[in-house]
Coordinates of C-alpha atoms and ligand atoms in Angstrom, one line a residue:
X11 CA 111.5 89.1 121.3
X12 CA 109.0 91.4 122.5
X13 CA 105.3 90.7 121.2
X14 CA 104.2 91.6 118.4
X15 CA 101.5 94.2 118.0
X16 CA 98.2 94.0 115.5
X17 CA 96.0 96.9 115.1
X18 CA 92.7 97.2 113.2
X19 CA 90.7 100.2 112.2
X20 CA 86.8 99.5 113.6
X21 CA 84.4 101.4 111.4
X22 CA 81.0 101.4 111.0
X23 CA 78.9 102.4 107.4
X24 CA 77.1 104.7 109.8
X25 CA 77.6 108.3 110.8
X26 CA 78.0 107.6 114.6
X27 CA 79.6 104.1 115.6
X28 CA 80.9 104.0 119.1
X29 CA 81.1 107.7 120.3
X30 CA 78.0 109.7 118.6
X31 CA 77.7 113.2 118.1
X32 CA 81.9 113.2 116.6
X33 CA 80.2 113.8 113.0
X34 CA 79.0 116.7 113.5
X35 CA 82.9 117.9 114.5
X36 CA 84.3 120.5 111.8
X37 CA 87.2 118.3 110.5
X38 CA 85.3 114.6 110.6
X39 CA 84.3 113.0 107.7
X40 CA 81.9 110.5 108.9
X41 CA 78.7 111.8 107.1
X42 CA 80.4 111.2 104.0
X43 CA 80.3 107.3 105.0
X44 CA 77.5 106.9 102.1
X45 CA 80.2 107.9 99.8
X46 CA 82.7 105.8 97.6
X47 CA 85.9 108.2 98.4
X48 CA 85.2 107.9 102.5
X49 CA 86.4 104.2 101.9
X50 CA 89.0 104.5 99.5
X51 CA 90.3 107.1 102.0
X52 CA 90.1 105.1 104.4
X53 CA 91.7 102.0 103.1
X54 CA 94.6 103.9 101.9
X55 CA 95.2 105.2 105.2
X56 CA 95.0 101.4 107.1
X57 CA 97.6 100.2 104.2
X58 CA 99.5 102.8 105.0
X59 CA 99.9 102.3 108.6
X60 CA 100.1 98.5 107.3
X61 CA 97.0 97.8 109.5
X62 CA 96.1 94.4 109.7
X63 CA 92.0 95.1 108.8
X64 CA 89.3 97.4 108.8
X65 CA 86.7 95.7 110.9
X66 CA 83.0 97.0 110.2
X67 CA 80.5 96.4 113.0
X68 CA 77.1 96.0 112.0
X69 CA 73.6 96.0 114.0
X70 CA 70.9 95.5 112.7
X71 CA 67.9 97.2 113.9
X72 CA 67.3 100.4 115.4
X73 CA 68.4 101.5 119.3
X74 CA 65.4 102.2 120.2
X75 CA 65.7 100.7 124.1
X76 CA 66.5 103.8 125.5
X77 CA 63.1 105.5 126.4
X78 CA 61.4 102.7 123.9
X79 CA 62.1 105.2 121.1
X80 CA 64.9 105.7 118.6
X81 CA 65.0 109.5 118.9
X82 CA 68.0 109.9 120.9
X83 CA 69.8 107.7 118.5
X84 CA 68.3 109.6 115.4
X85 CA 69.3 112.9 116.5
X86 CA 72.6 111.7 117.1
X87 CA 73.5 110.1 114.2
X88 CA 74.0 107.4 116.5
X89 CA 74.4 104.0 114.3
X90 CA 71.9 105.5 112.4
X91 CA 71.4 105.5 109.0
X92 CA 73.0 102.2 109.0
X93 CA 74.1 100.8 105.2
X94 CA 75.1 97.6 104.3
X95 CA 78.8 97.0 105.2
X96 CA 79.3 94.3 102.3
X97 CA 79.3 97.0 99.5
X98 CA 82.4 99.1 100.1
X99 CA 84.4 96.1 101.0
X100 CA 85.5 96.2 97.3
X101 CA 85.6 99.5 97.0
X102 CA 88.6 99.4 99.7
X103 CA 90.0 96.4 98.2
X104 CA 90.4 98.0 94.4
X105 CA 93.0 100.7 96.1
X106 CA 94.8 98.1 98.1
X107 CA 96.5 94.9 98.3
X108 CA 96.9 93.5 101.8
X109 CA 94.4 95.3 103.8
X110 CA 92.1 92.6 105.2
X111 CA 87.8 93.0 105.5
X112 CA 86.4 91.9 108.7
X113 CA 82.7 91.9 107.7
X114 CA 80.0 91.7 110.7
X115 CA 77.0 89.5 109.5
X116 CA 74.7 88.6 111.4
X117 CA 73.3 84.7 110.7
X118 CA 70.0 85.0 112.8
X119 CA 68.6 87.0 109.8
X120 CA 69.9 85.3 106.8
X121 CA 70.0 81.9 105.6
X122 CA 73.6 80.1 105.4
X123 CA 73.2 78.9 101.8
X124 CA 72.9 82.8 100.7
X125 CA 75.3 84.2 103.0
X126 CA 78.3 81.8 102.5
X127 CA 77.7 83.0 98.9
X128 CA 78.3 86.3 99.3
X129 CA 81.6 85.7 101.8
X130 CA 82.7 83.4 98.7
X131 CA 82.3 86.1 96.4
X132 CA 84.1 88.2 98.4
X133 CA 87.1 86.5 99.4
X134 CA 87.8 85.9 95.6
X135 CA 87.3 89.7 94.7
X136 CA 89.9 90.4 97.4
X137 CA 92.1 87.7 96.8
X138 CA 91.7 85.8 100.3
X139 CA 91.1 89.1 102.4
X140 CA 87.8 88.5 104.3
X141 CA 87.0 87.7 107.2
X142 CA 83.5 87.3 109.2
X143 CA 82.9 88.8 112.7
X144 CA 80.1 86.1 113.7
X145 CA 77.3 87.5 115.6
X146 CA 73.6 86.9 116.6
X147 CA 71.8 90.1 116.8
X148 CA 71.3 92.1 119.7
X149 CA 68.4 94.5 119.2
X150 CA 64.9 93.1 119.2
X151 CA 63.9 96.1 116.3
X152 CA 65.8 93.8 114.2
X153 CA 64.3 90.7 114.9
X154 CA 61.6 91.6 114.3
X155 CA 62.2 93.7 111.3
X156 CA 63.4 89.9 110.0
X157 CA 60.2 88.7 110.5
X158 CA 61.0 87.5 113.9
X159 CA 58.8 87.7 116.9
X160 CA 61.9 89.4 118.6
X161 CA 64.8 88.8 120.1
X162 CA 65.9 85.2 120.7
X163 CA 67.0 83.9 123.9
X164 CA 71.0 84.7 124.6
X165 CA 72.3 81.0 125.3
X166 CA 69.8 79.8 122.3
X167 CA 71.5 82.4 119.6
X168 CA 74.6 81.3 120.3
X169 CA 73.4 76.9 119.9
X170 CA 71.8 78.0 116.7
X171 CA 75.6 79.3 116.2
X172 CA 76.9 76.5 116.3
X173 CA 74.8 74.6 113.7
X174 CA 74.6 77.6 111.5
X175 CA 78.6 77.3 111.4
X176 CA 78.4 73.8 110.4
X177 CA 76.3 74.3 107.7
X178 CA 78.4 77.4 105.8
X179 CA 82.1 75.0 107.0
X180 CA 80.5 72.1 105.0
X181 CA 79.8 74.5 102.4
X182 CA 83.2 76.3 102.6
X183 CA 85.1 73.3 103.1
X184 CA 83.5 70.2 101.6
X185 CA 81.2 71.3 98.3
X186 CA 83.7 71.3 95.9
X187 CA 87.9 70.3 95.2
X188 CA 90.3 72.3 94.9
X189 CA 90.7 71.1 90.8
X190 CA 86.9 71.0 90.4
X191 CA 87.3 74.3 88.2
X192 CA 88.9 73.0 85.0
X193 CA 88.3 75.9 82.7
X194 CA 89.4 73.6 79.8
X195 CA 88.8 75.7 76.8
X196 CA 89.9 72.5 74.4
X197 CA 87.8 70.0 76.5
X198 CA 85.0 73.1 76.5
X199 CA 84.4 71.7 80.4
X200 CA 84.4 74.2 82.9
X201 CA 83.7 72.6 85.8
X202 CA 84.1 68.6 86.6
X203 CA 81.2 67.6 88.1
X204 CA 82.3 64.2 90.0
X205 CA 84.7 67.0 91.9
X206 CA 82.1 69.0 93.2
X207 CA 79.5 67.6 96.1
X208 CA 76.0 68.1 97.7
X209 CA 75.5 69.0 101.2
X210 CA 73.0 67.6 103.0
X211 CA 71.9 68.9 106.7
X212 CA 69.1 68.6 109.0
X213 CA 69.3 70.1 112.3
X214 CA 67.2 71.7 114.8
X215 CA 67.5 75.4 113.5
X216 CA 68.5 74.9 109.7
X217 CA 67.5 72.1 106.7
X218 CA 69.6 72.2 103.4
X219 CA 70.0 70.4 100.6
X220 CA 72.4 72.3 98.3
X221 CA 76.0 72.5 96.4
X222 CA 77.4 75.4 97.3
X223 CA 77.2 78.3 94.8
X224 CA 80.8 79.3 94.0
X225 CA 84.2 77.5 93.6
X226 CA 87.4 77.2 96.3
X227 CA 88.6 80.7 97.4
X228 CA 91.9 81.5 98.7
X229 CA 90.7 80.8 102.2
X230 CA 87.3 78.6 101.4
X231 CA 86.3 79.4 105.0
X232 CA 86.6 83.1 105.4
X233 CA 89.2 84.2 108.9
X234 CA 86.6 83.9 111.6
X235 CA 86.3 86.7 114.3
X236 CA 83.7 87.0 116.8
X237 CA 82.8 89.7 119.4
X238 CA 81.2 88.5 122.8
X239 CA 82.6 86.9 126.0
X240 CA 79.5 86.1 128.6
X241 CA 80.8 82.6 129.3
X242 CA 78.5 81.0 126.7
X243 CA 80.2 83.3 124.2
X244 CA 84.0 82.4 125.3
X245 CA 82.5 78.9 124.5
X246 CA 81.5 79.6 121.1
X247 CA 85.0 81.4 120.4
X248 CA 87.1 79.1 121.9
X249 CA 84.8 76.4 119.5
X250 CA 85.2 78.7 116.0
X251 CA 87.2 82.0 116.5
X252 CA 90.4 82.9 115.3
X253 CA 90.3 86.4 116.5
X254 CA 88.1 87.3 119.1
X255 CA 87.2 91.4 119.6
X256 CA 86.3 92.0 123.2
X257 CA 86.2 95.2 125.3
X258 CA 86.8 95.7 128.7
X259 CA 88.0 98.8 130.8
X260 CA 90.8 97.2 133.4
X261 CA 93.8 95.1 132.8
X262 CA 92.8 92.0 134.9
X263 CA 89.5 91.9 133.9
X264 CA 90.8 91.7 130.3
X265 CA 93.5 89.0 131.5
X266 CA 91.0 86.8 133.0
X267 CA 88.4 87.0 129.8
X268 CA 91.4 86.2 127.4
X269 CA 92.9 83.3 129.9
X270 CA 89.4 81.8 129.6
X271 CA 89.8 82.3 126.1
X272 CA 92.3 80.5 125.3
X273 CA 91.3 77.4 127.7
X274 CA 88.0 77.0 126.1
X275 CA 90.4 76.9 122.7
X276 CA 92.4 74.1 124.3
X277 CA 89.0 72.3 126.0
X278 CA 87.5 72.4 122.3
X279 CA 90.5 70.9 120.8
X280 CA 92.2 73.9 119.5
X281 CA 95.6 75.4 120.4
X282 CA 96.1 78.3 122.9
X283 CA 97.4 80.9 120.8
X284 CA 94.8 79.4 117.5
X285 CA 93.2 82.5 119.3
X286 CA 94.3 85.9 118.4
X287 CA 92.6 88.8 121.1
X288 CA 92.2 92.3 120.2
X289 CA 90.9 94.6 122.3
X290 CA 88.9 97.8 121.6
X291 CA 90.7 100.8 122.1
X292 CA 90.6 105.2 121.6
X293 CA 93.4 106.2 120.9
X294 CA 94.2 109.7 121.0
X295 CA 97.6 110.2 120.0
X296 CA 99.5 113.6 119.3
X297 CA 103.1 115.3 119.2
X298 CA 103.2 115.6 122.8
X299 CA 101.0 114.5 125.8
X300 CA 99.7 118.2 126.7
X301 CA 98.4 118.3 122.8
X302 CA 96.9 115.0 123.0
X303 CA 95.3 115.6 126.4
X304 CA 94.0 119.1 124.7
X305 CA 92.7 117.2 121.6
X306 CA 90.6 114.6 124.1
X307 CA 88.7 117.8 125.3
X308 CA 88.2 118.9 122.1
X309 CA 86.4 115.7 121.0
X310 CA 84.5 115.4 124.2
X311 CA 82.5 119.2 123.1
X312 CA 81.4 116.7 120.6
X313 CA 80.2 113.7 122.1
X314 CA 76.2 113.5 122.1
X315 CA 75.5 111.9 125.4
X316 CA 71.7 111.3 124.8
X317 CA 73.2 109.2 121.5
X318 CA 76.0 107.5 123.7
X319 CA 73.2 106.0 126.1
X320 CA 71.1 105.2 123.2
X321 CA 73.7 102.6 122.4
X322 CA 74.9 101.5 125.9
X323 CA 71.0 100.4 126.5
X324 CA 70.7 99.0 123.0
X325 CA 74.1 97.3 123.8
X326 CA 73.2 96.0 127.4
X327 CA 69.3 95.6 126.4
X328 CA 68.7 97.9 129.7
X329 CA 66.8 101.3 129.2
X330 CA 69.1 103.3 130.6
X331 CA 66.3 106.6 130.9
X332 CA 65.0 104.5 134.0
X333 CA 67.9 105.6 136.2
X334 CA 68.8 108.7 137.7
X335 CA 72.6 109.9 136.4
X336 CA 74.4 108.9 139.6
X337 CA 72.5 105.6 140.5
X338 CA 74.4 103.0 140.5
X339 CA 73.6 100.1 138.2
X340 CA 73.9 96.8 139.7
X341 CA 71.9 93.2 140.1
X342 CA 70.4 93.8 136.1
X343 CA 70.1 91.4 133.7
X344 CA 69.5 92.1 129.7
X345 CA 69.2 89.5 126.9
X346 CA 71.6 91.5 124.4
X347 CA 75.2 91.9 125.5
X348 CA 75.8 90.1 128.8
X349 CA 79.8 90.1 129.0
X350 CA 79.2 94.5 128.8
X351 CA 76.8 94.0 131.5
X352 CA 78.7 92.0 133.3
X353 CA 81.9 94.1 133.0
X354 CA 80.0 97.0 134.4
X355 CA 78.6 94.8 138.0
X356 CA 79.5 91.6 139.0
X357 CA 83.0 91.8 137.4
X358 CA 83.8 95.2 138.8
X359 CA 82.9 94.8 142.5
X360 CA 85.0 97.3 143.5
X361 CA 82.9 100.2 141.9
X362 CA 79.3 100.5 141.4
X363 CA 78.7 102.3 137.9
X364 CA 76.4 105.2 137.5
X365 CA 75.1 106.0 134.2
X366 CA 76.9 108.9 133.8
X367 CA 80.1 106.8 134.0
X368 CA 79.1 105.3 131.1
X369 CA 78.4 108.3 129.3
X370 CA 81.7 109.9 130.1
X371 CA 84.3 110.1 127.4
X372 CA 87.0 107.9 128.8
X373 CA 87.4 104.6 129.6
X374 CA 84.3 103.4 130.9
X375 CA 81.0 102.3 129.0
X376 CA 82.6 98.6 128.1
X377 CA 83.9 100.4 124.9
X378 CA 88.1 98.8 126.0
X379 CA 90.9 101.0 126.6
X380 CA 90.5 105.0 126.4
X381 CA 94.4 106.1 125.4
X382 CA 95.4 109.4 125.4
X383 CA 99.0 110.9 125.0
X384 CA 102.2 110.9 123.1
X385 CA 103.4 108.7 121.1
X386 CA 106.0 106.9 123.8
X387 CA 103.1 107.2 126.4
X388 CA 100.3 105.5 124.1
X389 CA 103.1 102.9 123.1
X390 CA 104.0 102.1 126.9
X391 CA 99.9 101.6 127.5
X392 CA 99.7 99.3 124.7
X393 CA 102.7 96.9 125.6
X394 CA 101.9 97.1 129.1
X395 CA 98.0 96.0 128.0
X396 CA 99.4 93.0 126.0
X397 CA 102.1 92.0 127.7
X398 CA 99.3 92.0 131.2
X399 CA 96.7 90.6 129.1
X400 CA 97.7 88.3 126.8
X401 CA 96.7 90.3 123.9
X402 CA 97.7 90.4 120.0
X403 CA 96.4 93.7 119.2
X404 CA 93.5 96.2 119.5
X405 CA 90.5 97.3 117.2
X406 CA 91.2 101.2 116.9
X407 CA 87.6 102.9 117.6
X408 CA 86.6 105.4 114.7
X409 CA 87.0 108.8 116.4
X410 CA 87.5 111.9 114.6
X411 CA 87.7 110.4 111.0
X412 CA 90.5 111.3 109.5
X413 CA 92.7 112.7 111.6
X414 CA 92.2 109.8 114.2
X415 CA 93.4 107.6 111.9
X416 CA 96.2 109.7 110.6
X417 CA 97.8 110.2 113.6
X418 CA 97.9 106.8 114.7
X419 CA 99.6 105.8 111.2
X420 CA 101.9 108.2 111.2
X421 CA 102.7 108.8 115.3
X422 CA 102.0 105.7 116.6
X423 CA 102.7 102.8 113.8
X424 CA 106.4 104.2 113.7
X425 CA 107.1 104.0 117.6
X426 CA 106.0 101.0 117.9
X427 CA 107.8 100.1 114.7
X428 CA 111.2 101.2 116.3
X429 CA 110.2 99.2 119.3
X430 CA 109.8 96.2 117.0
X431 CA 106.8 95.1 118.1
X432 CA 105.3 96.5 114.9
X433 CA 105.6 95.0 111.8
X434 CA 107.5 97.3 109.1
X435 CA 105.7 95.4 105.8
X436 CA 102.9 93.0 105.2
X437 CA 103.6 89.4 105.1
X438 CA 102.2 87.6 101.4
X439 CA 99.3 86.0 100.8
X440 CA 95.7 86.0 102.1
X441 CA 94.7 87.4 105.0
X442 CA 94.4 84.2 107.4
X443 CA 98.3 83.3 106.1
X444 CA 99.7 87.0 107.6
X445 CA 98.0 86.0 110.7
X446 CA 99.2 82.2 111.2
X447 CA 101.4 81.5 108.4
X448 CA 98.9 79.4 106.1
X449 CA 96.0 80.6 104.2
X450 CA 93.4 77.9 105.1
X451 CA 92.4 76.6 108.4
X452 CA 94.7 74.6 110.0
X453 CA 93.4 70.4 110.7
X454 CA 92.2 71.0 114.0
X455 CA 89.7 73.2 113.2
X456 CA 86.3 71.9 113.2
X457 CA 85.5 72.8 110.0
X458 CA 88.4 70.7 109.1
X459 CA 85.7 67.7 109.9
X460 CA 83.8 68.8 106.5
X461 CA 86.7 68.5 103.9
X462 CA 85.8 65.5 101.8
X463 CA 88.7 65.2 98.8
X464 CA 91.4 64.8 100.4
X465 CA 94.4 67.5 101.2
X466 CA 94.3 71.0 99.6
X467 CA 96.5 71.1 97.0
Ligands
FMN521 C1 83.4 94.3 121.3 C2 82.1 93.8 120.8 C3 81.7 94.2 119.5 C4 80.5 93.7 119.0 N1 80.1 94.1 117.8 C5 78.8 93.7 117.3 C6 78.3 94.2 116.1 O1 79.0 94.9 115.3 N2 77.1 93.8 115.7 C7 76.3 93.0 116.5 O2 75.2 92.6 116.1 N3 76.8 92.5 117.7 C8 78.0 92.9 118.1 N4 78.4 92.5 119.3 C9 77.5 91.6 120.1 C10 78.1 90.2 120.2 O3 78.3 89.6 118.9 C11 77.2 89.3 121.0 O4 76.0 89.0 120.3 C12 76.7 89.9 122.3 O5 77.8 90.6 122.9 C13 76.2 88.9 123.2 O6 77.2 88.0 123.6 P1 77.9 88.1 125.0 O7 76.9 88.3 126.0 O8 78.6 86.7 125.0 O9 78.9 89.2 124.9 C14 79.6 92.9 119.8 C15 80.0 92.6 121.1 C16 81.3 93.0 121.6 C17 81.7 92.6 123.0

């Protein structure tokens, strides 16, 4: 049986996410993101296509790297204004019912305690839908907007990581039983006490002392995604992740960062495919290949280039203003994203990028594939990407909003649906169960470790 295909809608609760200057197209939608009926819309339009998630990045901070000011990204809308992502997660979920959330939170800025609250919350106001995309931060206007002296060191974010994730598991997975909630009106006992449990951790980033705020959810621990793949960051996944979200502009690139992937799984005590891979991808799809090819340089009027390298500096932590547009970038180093630098040099010897590479509207700035075409063509591209790169699906970059989305949902979704390597309706039950078949993690987890009553019920 051919593989099957996953695709996710990546948004942003910010007018420009990944290509700036698309808001200001007449037909886009994306300065209404500060309003409930962008979301709803939006929702209604993944469940339609029966997408698996919308995924909403998150930075916080301001791109400022470029030139050491934010104007560039301010003029172009370019993740700027940034809102909270939490809010309109149940906004989406009131008009649907197996659209799943993939929240990015950022621990560096937030204490575990507080945050696994809020996922708790969460996952029961969406019946088991959430997931968290774990990152650290990557722009030092953040850090220090936490009260931070700045930045911390790459490698050190991604330790603290890994303690910070045993601190919210324990939480998750070992604060209270399943049958601690009683609700027994006769008894008038809500909750039985001797089935719910302290935590107690000391470590070298993070003290607590605390029972965790809220009762079991359908998943406890939220469905764990993660974006980054320097090799200290396929570590981490291949640790924690279920679904990783990684970019990359060439099929063997791809190939060798999800192969890693999925041996750091196995090294870590994990199975290979306990991994699912998506990569980012544009996709413009239309009727035919001349209209889609038409529609691509119709968007690219739109693109604000000053914007774009506002975000590929604050992306790369490299102020991209310091190089002349066909310089080639090569021997750099930056502290935020490393696997995008990387990607760009030392993994693509046989090209030295310029900056305007980068800026150009196509694949190239370590934003994944850049698909343009027919249905049939944009199918063929993504089959031949997963069946060449090991992947299970693809987070679909926000482009024009909605007619993007549209198309894919109703071009796309029912070519590949007729190829069946697309799934024709949801499969029950929380989100982590349509992805591997049960709704909390499986034993070999390492959050597993922090269960203390015994099996789920
Ligand atoms: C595809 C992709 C998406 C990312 N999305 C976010 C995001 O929304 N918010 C954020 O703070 N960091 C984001 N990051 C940054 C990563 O979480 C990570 O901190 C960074 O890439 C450094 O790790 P690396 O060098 O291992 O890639 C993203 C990274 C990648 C590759």
């Amino acid at each position: 049986m051919t593989r099957e295909i996953r695709l996710n809608a990546f948004h942003m609760n910010a007018p420009g996410h990944s290509w700036p200057g698309l808001w200001a197209h007449p037909r886009d939608a994306s300065a209404r993101h500060d309003t409930p009926e962008y979301w709803t819309q939006l929702a209604r339009i993944a469940e339609r296509g029966k997408l698996d998630a919308v995924f909403l990045a998150d930075v916080i901070g301001v791109y400022d790297v470029y030139g050491g000011i934010p104007d560039a990204a301010f003029r172009a809308g370019a993740q700027a204004p940034t809102l909270d992502p939490f809010p309109v997660v149940p906004l989406m979920a009131a008009v649907t019912e197996h659209l799943g959330f993939g929240v990015t939170a950022t621990l560096s800025y937030e204490r575990p305690y507080l945050l696994a609250r809020r996922f708790s919350t969460l996952d029961h106001l969406t019946r088991g839908r959430m997931a968290w995309n774990i990152v650290t931060g990557i722009l030092d206007s953040g850090a220090k907007g936490a009260g931070q002296a700045g930045l911390g060191a790459h490698d050190e974010r991604y330790a603290a990581a890994e303690e910070y994730l045993e601190v919210v598991y324990a939480l998750w997975e070992g604060s209270w039983a399943d049958d601690a909630l009683v609700q027994d009106r006769e008894a008038r006992q809500y909750i039985r006490p001797d089935r719910v449990r302290r935590i107690s951790h000391r470590g070298a980033h993070y003290d607590l002392d605390a029972i965790h705020l809220v009762h079991p959810t359908p998943q406890r621990t939220p469905l764990l995604f993660q974006a980054g793949a320097s090799a200290a960051g396929r570590n981490f996944a291949g640790g924690h992740a279920e679904a990783v979200f990684i970019n990359g502009h060439t099929r063997p690139l791809v190939a060798e960062t999800v192969r890693d992937l999925r041996r750091r799984a196995v090294a870590r005590g994990r199975q290979a495919d306990d991994v699912r891979v998506f990569l980012g991808a544009s996709i413009i799809v239309a009727p035919t290949d001349a209209e889609a090819r038409d529609r691509h340089a119709e968007y690219e009027r739109w693109i604000d280039y000053p914007g774009s390298l506002a975000l590929l500096s604050g992306w790369s932590g490299i102020d991209l203003s310091r190089y002349g547009l066909d310089e080639p970038i090569r021997h750099v180093t930056g502290n935020a994203m490393q696997s995008l630098i990387e990607a760009i040099t030392t993994r693509s010897p046989e090209r030295a990028w310029t900056v305007r590479d980068l800026a150009h509207f196509g694949q190239a700035g370590g934003r994944g594939a850049f698909l343009v075409g027919s249905p049939t063509t944009v199918a063929d591209e993504l089959q031949r990407w997963v069946e060449e790169a090991d992947l299970d699906g693809f987070n679909l970059t926000r482009l024009v909003f909605p007619e993007g989305l549209e198309a894919v949902v109703d071009l796309l979704v029912p070519e590949l649906q007729s190829r069946g390597v697309f799934k024709t309706q949801y499969a029950p039950g929380p989100l982590r169960q349509k992805l591997f078949g049960a709704p909390r993690l499986p034993d070999r987890h390492p959050a597993a470790r922090h269960r203390a009553f015994g099996p789920d019920r």
